[in-house]
CSV table of C-alpha atoms in Angstrom, one decimal:
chain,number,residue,atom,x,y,z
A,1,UNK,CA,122.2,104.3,68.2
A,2,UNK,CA,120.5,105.8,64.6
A,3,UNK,CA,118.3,108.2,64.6
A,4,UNK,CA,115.3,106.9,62.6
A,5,UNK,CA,112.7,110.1,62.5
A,6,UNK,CA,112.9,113.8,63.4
A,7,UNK,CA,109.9,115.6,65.2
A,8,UNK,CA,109.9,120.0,66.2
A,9,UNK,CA,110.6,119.9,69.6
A,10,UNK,CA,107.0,120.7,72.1
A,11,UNK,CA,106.8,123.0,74.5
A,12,UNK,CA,104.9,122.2,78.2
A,13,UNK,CA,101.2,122.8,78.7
A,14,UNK,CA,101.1,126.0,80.7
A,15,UNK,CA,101.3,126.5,83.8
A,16,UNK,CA,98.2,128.1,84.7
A,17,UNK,CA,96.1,125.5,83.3
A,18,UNK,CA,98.3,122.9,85.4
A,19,UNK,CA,97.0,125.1,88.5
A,20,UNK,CA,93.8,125.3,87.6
A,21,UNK,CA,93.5,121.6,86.7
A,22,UNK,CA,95.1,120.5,90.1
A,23,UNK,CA,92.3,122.6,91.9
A,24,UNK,CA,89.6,120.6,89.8
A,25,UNK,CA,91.1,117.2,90.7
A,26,UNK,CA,90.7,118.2,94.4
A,27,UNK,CA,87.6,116.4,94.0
A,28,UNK,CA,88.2,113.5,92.7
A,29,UNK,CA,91.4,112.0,95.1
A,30,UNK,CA,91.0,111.8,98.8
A,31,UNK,CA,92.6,114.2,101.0
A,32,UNK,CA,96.1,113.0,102.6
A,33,UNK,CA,95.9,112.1,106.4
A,34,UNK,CA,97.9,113.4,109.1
A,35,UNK,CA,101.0,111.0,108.5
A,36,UNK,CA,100.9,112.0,105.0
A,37,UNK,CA,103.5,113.3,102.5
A,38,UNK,CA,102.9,116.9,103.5
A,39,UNK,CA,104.4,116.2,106.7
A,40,UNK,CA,107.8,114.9,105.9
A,41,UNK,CA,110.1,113.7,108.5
A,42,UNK,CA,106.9,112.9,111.0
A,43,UNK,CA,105.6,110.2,109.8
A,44,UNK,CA,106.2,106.7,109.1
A,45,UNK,CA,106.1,105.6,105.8
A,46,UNK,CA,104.1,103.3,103.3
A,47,UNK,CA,105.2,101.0,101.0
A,48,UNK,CA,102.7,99.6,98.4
A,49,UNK,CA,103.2,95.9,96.3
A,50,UNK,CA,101.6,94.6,93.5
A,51,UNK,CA,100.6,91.0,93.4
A,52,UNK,CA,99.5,91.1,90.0
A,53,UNK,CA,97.9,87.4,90.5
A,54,UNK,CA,95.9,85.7,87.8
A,55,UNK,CA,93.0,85.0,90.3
A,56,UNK,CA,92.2,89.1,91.5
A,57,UNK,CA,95.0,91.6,91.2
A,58,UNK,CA,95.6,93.4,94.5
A,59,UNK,CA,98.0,96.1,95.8
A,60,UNK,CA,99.1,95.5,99.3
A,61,UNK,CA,99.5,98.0,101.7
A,62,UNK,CA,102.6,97.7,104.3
A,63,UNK,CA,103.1,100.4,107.2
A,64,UNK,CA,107.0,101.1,107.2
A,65,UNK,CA,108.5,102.1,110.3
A,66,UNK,CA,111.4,104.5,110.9
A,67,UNK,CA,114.1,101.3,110.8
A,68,UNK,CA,112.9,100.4,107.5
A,69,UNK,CA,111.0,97.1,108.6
A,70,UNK,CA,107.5,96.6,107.1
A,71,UNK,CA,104.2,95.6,108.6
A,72,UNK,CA,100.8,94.0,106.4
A,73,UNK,CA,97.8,96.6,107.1
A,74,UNK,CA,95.7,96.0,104.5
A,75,UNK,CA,95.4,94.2,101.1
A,76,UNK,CA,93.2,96.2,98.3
A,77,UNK,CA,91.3,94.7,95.2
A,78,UNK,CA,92.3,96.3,92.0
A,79,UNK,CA,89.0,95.0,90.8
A,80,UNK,CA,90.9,93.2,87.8
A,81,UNK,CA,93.1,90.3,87.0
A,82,UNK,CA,96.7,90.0,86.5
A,83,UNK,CA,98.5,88.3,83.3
A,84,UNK,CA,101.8,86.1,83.0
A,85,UNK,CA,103.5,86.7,79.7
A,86,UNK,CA,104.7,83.7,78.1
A,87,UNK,CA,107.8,82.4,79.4
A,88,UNK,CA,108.3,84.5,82.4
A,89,UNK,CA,108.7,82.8,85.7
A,90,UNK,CA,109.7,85.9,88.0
A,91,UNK,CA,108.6,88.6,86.4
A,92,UNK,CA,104.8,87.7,84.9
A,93,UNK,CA,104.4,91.5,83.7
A,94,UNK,CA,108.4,91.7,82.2
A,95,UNK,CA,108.3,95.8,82.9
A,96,UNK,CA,108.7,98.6,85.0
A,97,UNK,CA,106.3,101.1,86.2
A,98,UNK,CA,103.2,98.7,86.7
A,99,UNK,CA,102.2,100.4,89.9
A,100,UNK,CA,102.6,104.1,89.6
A,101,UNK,CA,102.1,107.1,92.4
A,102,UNK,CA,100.6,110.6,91.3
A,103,UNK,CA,102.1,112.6,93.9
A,104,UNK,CA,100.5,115.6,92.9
A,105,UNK,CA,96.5,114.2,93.2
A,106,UNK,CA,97.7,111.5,95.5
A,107,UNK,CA,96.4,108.7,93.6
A,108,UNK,CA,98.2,105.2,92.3
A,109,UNK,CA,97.7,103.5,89.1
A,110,UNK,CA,97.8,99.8,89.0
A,111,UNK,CA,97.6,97.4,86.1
A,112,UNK,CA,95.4,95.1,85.4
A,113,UNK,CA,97.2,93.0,82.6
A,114,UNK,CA,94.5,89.8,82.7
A,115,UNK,CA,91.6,92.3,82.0
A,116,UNK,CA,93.4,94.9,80.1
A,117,UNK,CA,92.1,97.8,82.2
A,118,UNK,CA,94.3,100.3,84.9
A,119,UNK,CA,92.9,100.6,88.6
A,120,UNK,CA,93.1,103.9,90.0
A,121,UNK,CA,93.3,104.3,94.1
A,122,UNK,CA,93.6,107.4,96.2
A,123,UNK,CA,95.5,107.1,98.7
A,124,UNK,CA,95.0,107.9,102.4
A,125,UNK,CA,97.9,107.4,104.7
A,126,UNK,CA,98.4,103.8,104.4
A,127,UNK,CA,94.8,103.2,103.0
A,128,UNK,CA,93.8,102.8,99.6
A,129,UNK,CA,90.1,104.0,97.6
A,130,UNK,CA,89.1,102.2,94.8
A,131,UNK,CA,88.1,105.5,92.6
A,132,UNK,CA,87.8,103.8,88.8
A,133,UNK,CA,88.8,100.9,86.7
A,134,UNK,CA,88.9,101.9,83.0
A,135,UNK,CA,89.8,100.0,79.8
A,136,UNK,CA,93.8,100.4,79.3
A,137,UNK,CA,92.8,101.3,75.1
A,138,UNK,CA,94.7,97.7,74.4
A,139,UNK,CA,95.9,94.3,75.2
A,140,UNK,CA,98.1,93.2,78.1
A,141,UNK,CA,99.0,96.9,79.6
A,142,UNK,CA,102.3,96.5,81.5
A,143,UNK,CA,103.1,100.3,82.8
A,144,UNK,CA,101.7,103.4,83.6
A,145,UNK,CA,102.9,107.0,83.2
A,146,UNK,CA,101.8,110.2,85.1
A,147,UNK,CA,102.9,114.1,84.3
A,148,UNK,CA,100.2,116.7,85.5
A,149,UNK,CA,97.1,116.0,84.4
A,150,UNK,CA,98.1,113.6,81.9
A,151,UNK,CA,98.6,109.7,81.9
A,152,UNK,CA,99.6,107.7,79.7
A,153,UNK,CA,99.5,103.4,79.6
A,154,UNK,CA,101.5,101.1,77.6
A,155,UNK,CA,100.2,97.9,76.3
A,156,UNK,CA,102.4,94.7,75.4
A,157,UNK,CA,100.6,92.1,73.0
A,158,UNK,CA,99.4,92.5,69.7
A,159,UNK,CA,102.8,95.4,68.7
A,160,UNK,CA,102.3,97.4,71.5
A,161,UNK,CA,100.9,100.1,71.9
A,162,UNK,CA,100.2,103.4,74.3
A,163,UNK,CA,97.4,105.2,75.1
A,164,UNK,CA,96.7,108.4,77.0
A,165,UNK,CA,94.1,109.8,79.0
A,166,UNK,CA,93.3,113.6,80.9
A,167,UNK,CA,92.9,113.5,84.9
A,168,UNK,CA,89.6,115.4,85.3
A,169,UNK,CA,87.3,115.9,88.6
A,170,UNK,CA,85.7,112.8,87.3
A,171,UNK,CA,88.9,110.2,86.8
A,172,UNK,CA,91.0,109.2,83.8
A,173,UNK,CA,89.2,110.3,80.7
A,174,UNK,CA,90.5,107.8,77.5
A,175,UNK,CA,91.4,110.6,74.3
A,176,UNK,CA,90.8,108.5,71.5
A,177,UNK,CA,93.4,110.4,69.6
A,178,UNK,CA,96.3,109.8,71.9
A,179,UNK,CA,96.9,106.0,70.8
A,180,UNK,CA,99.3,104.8,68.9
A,181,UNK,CA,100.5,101.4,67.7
A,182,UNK,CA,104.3,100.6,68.2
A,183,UNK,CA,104.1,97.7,65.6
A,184,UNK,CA,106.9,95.9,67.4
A,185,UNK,CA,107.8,92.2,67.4
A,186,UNK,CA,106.3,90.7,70.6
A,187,UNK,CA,105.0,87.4,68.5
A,188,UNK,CA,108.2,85.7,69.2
A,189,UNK,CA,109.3,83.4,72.0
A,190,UNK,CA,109.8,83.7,74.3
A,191,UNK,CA,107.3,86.5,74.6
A,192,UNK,CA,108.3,88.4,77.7
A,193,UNK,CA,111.7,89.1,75.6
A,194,UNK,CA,109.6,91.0,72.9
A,195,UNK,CA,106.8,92.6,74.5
A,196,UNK,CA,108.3,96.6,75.9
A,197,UNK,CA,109.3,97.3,78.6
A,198,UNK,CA,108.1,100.6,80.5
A,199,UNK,CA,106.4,103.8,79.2
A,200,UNK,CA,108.3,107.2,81.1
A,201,UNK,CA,108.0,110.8,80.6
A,202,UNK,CA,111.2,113.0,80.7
A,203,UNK,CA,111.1,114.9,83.6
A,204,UNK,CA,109.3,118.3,82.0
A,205,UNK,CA,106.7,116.4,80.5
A,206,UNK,CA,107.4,117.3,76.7
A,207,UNK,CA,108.5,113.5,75.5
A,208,UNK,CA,107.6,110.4,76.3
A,209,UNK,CA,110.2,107.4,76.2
A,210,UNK,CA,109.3,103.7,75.7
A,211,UNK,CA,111.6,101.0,75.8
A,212,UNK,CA,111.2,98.0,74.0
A,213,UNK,CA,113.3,94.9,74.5
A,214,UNK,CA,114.2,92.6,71.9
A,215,UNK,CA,110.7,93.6,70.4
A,216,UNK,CA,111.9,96.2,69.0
A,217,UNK,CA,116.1,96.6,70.4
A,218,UNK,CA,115.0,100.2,70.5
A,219,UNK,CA,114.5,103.3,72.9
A,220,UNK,CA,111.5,105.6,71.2
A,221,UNK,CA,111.0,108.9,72.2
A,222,UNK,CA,107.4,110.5,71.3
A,223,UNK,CA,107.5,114.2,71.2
A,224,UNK,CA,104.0,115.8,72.6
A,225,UNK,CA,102.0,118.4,71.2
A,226,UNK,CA,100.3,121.8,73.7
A,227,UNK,CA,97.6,119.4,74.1
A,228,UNK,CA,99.5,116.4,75.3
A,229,UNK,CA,99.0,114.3,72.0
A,230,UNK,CA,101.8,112.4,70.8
A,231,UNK,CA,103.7,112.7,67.3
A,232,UNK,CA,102.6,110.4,64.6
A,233,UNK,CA,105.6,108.6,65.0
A,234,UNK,CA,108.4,108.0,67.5
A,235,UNK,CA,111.8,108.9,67.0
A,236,UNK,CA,113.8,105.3,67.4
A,237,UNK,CA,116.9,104.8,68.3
A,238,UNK,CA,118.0,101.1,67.8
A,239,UNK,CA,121.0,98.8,68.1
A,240,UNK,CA,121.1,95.1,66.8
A,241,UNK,CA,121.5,93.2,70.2
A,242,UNK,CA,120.3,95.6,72.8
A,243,UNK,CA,117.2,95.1,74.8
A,244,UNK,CA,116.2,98.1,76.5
A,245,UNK,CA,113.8,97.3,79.7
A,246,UNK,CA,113.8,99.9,83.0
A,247,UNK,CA,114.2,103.6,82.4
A,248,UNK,CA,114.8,106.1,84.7
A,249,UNK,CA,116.0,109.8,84.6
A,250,UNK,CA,119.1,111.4,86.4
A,251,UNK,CA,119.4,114.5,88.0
A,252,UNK,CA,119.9,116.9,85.2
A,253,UNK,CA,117.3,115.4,82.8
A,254,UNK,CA,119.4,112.4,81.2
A,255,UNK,CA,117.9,109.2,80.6
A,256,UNK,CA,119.4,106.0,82.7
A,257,UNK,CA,118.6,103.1,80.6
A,258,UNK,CA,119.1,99.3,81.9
A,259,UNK,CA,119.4,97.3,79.2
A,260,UNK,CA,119.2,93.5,79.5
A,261,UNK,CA,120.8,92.4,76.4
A,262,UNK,CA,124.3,93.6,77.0
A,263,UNK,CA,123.7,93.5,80.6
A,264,UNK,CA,124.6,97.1,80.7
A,265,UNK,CA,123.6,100.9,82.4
A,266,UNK,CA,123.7,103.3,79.5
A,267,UNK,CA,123.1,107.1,79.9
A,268,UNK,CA,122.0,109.4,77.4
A,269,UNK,CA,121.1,112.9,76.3
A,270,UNK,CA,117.7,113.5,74.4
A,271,UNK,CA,118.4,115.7,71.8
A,272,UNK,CA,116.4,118.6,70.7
A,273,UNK,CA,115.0,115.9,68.3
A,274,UNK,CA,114.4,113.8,70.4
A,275,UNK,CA,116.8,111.5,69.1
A,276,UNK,CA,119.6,110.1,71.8
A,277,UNK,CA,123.1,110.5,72.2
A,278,UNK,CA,125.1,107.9,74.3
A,279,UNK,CA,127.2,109.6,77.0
A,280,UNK,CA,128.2,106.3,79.2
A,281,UNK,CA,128.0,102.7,79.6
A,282,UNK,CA,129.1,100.1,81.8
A,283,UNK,CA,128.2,96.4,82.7
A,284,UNK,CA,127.0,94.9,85.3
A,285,UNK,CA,129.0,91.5,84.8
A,286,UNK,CA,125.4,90.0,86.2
A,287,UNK,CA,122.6,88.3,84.4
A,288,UNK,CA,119.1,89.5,83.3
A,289,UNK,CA,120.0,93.4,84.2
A,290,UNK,CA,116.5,94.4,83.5
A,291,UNK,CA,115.5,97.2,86.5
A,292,UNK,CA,116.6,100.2,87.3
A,293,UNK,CA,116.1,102.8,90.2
A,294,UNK,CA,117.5,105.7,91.2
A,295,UNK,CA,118.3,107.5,94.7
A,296,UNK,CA,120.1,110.9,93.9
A,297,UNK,CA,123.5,110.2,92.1
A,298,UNK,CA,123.6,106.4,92.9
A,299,UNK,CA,121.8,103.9,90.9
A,300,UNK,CA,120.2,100.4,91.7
A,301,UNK,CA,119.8,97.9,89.0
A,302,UNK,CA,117.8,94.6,89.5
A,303,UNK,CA,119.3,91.5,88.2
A,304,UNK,CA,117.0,88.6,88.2
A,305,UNK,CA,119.2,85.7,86.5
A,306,UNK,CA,122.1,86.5,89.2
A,307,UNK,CA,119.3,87.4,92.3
A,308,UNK,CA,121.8,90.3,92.9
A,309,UNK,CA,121.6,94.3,92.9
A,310,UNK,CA,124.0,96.0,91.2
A,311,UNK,CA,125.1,99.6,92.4
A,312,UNK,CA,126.4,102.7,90.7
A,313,UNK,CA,127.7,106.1,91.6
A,314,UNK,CA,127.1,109.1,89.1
A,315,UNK,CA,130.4,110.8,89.4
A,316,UNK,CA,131.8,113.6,87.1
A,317,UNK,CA,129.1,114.3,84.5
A,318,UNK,CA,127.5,111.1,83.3
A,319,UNK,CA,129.9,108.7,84.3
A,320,UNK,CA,128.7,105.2,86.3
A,321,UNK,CA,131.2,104.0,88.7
A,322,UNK,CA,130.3,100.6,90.5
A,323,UNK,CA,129.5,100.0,94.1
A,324,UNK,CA,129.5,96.7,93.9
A,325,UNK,CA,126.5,93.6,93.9
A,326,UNK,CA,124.0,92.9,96.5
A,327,UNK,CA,122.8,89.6,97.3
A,328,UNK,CA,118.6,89.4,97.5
A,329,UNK,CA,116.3,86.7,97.3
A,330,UNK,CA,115.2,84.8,94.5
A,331,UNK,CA,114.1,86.2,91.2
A,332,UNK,CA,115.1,89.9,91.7
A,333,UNK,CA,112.7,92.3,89.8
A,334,UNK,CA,111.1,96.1,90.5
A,335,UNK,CA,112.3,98.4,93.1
A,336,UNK,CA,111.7,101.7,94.5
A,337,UNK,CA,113.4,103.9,97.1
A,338,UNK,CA,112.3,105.9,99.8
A,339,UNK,CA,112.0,109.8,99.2
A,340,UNK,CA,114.7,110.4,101.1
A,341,UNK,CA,117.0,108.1,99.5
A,342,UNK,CA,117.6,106.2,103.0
A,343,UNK,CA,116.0,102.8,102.2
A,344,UNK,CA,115.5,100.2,99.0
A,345,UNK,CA,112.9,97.7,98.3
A,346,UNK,CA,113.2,95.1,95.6
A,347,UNK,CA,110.8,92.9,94.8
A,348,UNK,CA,111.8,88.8,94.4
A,349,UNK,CA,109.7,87.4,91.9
A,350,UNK,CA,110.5,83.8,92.4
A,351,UNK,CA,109.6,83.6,95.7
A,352,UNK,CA,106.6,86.3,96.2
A,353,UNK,CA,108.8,88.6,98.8
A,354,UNK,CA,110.1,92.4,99.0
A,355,UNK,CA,113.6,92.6,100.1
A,356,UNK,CA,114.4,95.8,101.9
A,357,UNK,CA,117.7,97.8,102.3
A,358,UNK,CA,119.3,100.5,104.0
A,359,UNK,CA,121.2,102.7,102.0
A,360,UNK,CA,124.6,103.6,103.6
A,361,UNK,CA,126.7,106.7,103.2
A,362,UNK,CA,129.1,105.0,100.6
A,363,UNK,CA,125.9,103.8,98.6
A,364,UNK,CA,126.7,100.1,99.9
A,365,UNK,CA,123.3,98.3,101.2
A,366,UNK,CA,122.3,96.8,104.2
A,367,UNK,CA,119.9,94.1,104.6
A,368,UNK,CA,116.8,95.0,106.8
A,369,UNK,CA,114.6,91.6,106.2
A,370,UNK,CA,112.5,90.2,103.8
A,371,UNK,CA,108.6,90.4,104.0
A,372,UNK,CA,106.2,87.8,102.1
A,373,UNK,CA,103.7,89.6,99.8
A,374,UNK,CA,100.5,87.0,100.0
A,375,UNK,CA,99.8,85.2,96.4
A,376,UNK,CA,102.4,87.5,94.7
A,377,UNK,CA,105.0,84.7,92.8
A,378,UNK,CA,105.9,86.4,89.7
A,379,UNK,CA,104.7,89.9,91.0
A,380,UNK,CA,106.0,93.2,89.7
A,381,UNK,CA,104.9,97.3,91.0
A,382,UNK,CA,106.2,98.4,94.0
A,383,UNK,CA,105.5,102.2,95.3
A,384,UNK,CA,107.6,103.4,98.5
A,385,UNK,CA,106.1,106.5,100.4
């Protein structure tokens, strides 16, 4: 990787306005219901999957019981339409992060990539309230970011580009001022190659990090302002035949990168300047390594040429040690694991399906079933309560 630009590092907004805005939002998202995340351990969980279909995007609500196994309870309108990007077959939306949970106000942000617009739900137990659908500030958005009372969307055609709004009592406000183009190459075929990949902040909610695919072969990390507005211009790190798709962060802050081109997990540090310095890699030996997840030290990447899952152990430091491939349905694509780490769901793009695991002691998985997700070929965003 070269470092391309160099930004002063940004401090967080404080902390008392953080308090202060989470009291304001208390309006605006519904209150959690008795088998909710403030009661961990007694409850069953949820587990919520877009279909991103062409027709009417919707987000469909499964109750998950305490073996893992899923039941339908509801299916929810996102009040928009879903997209295919050209090429794709399993994965219309070619990202991570379409569907996105605010733990903090309780709400979840869907995309709308047909009507370039973002959904946003509050969520009661295993219910969903259609609270706003607002214009995405640009074509084709793919994935959606939340840190306090800040989002932030990133759009695939025409360059790419992101966008951010404030969470206010009222909904997602668009700031004008928090857009900026990415200017990538995401004209050329096939297009879900060159359109990025997922939009992320790091964990303290100075930077955000967008990865780009062979639009761009580039991680770029946006420095933030006190207000939440991003630098002029990312800081890019490239490398002539990488295509950087799922991002994720470890436990101490480093960024877990799956990148598709090499078929590869690569770790890194994020500098001061927010440029990155590699600290591991190793392969998959799969095809189409595009997703990653993780659940404490071990990592789960999606790999939707070879319908497998490959697992990784964080050992000493940074390193990646493998734990082997899992076998899944066809067309393996997003994922998410339960908060406590015990259970995996990957969605299967090629058939319309979520795949669900248990996660062993050793890190190894364990098939629980596989549940249909109604009109959902080609699907992507999954959020596991």
């Amino acid at each position: 990787m070269k470092r391309a630009n160099t930004f002063v590092r940004t401090t967080r907004i404080a902390a008392a306005a953080a308090v202060a805005m989470s009291m304001a939002l208390a309006a605006f998202a519904v209150p959690a219901s008795a088998d909710s995340d403030r009661h961990p351990g007694k409850h069953q969980g949820r587990v919520f999957v877009q279909t991103d279909s062409t027709s009417g995007n919707k987000v469909v609500a499964y109750h998950r019981a305490p073996d893992g196994s899923l039941r339908k309870r509801a299916i929810y309108a996102t009040g928009g339409k879903g997209g295919i990007l050209g090429g794709s077959v399993v994965d219309h939306l070619a990202s991570q992060g379409s569907l996105t949970h605010d733990r903090r106000h309780n709400l979840l942000y869907a995309v709308n990539a047909g009507s370039n617009s973002v959904t946003v739900f509050s969520v009661d137990g295993d219910r969903l309230h259609r609270r706003q659908v607002i214009s995405s500030g640009g074509t084709f958005p793919v994935s959606v970011t939340v840190h306090e009372d800040r989002v932030y969307v990133l759009n695939a055609r025409k360059g790419g580009s992101i966008q951010g709004y404030r969470l206010t009592e009222k909904g997602l406000h668009r700031v004008p001022a928090w857009h900026r183009e990415l200017r990538l190459n995401t004209s050329t075929a096939p297009e879900f190659l060159h359109t990025p990949g997922q939009i992320i902040f790091t964990p303290d909610g100075s930077r955000l990090v967008v990865s780009t695919k062979m639009g761009g072969n580039s991680i770029e990390v946006f420095p933030l302002d006190r207000s939440g507005a991003p630098s002029a211009r990312p800081v890019v790190s490239s490398k002539a035949g990488s295509a950087p798709f799922g991002l994720t962060f470890d436990r101490r802050g480093r960024l877990v990168v799956a990148d598709a081109g090499p078929n590869a997990v690569l770790t890194f540090r994020i500098e001061n300047d927010s440029d990155v310095t590699l600290l591991d890699d190793i392969l998959t030996g799969q095809q189409a390594s595009c997703w990653v997840t993780r659940a404490g030290n071990r990592f789960y990447v999606s790999n939707a040429g070879s319908n497998t899952v490959s697992g990784f152990r964080q050992s000493r430091g940074a390193h990646l040690a493998p734990l082997g491939n899992t076998t899944t349905g066809t067309g393996t694509v997003d994922s998410a694991v339960t908060p406590d780490n015990h259970f995996l769901y990957v969605q299967t793009g090629g058939v319309g399906a979520v795949d669900g695991f248990r996660v062993n002691d050793d890190g190894s998985l364990t098939k629980i079933g596989t549940t249909p997700v109604p009109d959902a070929v080609g699907g992507e965003g999954i959020v596991v309560l």
